[in-house]
Amino acid sequence: MSDLATEVRGGIYPQSEYLAQLAAVIRAQDSYGTWDGKTDADLLADYIVTAEERRDMPIIADPEPEVLDRIEKFYDAIGLLLEKRSGIMATQMSRISHEGFGRVVLIAGRLVVISKHLRDVHRFGFTSFEKLAEAGEKLTSEAAAMIAAHPEAARA
């Protein structure tokens, strides 16, 4: 049997403040306790899209509601982690067309701390939990740096 056959989907689950926050965002919507027995890795498995899965996806496709929800939660977790780190509440707003193109902004006060253009959102995902954690941590750090550079706008 090859190594690929025994490799766990998403790879090793790293210790990450961002992944913990993202799992908390997902768990917050489980009002009936359905996911209580699931691990954080189980909850975040939908964020993993292997290279083979990405190749199998059509180049042009309409994004599924589940994918749009996943994107929203991804940025919600960044906003909540940013609030924990800076004390400034940040909210995401997204506008994504039925063709899978759009934009996400994260706003703290009057300050736009993240502005990200999205395309091919039907393919949204990461090759591993490590890449997912890195992306969330990087965006959170960039947003925190923006708040540090412009604190007066963020507190307004």
mmCIF file of C-alpha atoms in Angstrom, residues 43-113:
data_model
loop_
_atom_site.group_PDB
_atom_site.id
_atom_site.type_symbol
_atom_site.label_atom_id
_atom_site.label_comp_id
_atom_site.label_asym_id
_atom_site.label_seq_id
_atom_site.Cartn_x
_atom_site.Cartn_y
_atom_site.Cartn_z
ATOM 1 C CA LEU A 43 -15.623 20.125 11.764
ATOM 2 C CA LEU A 44 -12.976 21.775 9.600
ATOM 3 C CA ALA A 45 -12.610 18.891 7.129
ATOM 4 C CA ASP A 46 -14.800 20.693 4.577
ATOM 5 C CA TYR A 47 -12.105 23.382 4.308
ATOM 6 C CA ILE A 48 -9.685 20.797 2.914
ATOM 7 C CA VAL A 49 -9.658 20.494 -0.876
ATOM 8 C CA THR A 50 -6.945 18.250 -2.265
ATOM 9 C CA ALA A 51 -5.170 18.994 -5.523
ATOM 10 C CA GLU A 52 -6.963 16.038 -7.117
ATOM 11 C CA GLU A 53 -10.367 17.316 -5.974
ATOM 12 C CA ARG A 54 -9.533 20.789 -7.269
ATOM 13 C CA ARG A 55 -8.571 19.313 -10.673
ATOM 14 C CA ASP A 56 -11.875 17.459 -10.824
ATOM 15 C CA MET A 57 -13.883 20.636 -10.205
ATOM 16 C CA PRO A 58 -15.086 22.500 -13.292
ATOM 17 C CA ILE A 59 -13.285 25.716 -14.140
ATOM 18 C CA ILE A 60 -16.542 27.658 -14.200
ATOM 19 C CA ALA A 61 -19.304 26.794 -11.773
ATOM 20 C CA ASP A 62 -21.836 28.422 -9.497
ATOM 21 C CA PRO A 63 -20.800 28.325 -5.836
ATOM 22 C CA GLU A 64 -22.884 26.128 -3.570
ATOM 23 C CA PRO A 65 -24.507 27.773 -0.521
ATOM 24 C CA GLU A 66 -22.310 25.598 1.730
ATOM 25 C CA VAL A 67 -19.178 27.043 0.134
ATOM 26 C CA LEU A 68 -20.419 30.611 0.590
ATOM 27 C CA ASP A 69 -21.188 29.792 4.231
ATOM 28 C CA ARG A 70 -17.685 28.363 4.687
ATOM 29 C CA ILE A 71 -16.112 31.545 3.297
ATOM 30 C CA GLU A 72 -18.233 33.664 5.625
ATOM 31 C CA LYS A 73 -17.182 31.603 8.650
ATOM 32 C CA PHE A 74 -13.524 31.754 7.585
ATOM 33 C CA TYR A 75 -13.582 35.564 7.730
ATOM 34 C CA ASP A 76 -15.863 35.682 10.803
ATOM 35 C CA ALA A 77 -13.201 33.716 12.674
ATOM 36 C CA ILE A 78 -10.561 36.227 11.594
ATOM 37 C CA GLY A 79 -12.725 39.076 12.900
ATOM 38 C CA LEU A 80 -13.297 37.370 16.248
ATOM 39 C CA LEU A 81 -9.630 36.481 16.688
ATOM 40 C CA LEU A 82 -8.705 40.048 15.778
ATOM 41 C CA GLU A 83 -11.099 41.318 18.442
ATOM 42 C CA LYS A 84 -9.492 39.034 21.032
ATOM 43 C CA ARG A 85 -6.041 40.335 20.129
ATOM 44 C CA SER A 86 -6.793 44.035 19.710
ATOM 45 C CA GLY A 87 -9.962 44.700 21.679
ATOM 46 C CA ILE A 88 -11.483 46.217 18.525
ATOM 47 C CA MET A 89 -14.605 44.601 17.107
ATOM 48 C CA ALA A 90 -14.288 43.719 13.428
ATOM 49 C CA THR A 91 -17.047 42.567 11.100
ATOM 50 C CA GLN A 92 -16.802 40.937 7.703
ATOM 51 C CA MET A 93 -18.987 41.808 4.754
ATOM 52 C CA SER A 94 -18.976 39.827 1.557
ATOM 53 C CA ARG A 95 -20.548 40.144 -1.831
ATOM 54 C CA ILE A 96 -20.106 37.175 -4.132
ATOM 55 C CA SER A 97 -21.845 36.805 -7.480
ATOM 56 C CA HIS A 98 -23.515 33.644 -8.699
ATOM 57 C CA GLU A 99 -20.502 33.210 -10.992
ATOM 58 C CA GLY A 100 -18.135 32.835 -8.030
ATOM 59 C CA PHE A 101 -16.443 36.229 -8.116
ATOM 60 C CA GLY A 102 -16.623 38.784 -5.361
ATOM 61 C CA ARG A 103 -15.049 40.649 -2.518
ATOM 62 C CA VAL A 104 -14.725 40.316 1.230
ATOM 63 C CA VAL A 105 -13.905 43.209 3.519
ATOM 64 C CA LEU A 106 -13.261 43.170 7.243
ATOM 65 C CA ILE A 107 -14.102 46.469 8.898
ATOM 66 C CA ALA A 108 -13.011 47.700 12.321
ATOM 67 C CA GLY A 109 -14.612 51.028 13.177
ATOM 68 C CA ARG A 110 -14.115 53.177 10.072
ATOM 69 C CA LEU A 111 -11.037 51.217 9.030
ATOM 70 C CA VAL A 112 -11.004 48.512 6.368
ATOM 71 C CA VAL A 113 -8.459 46.077 7.795
#
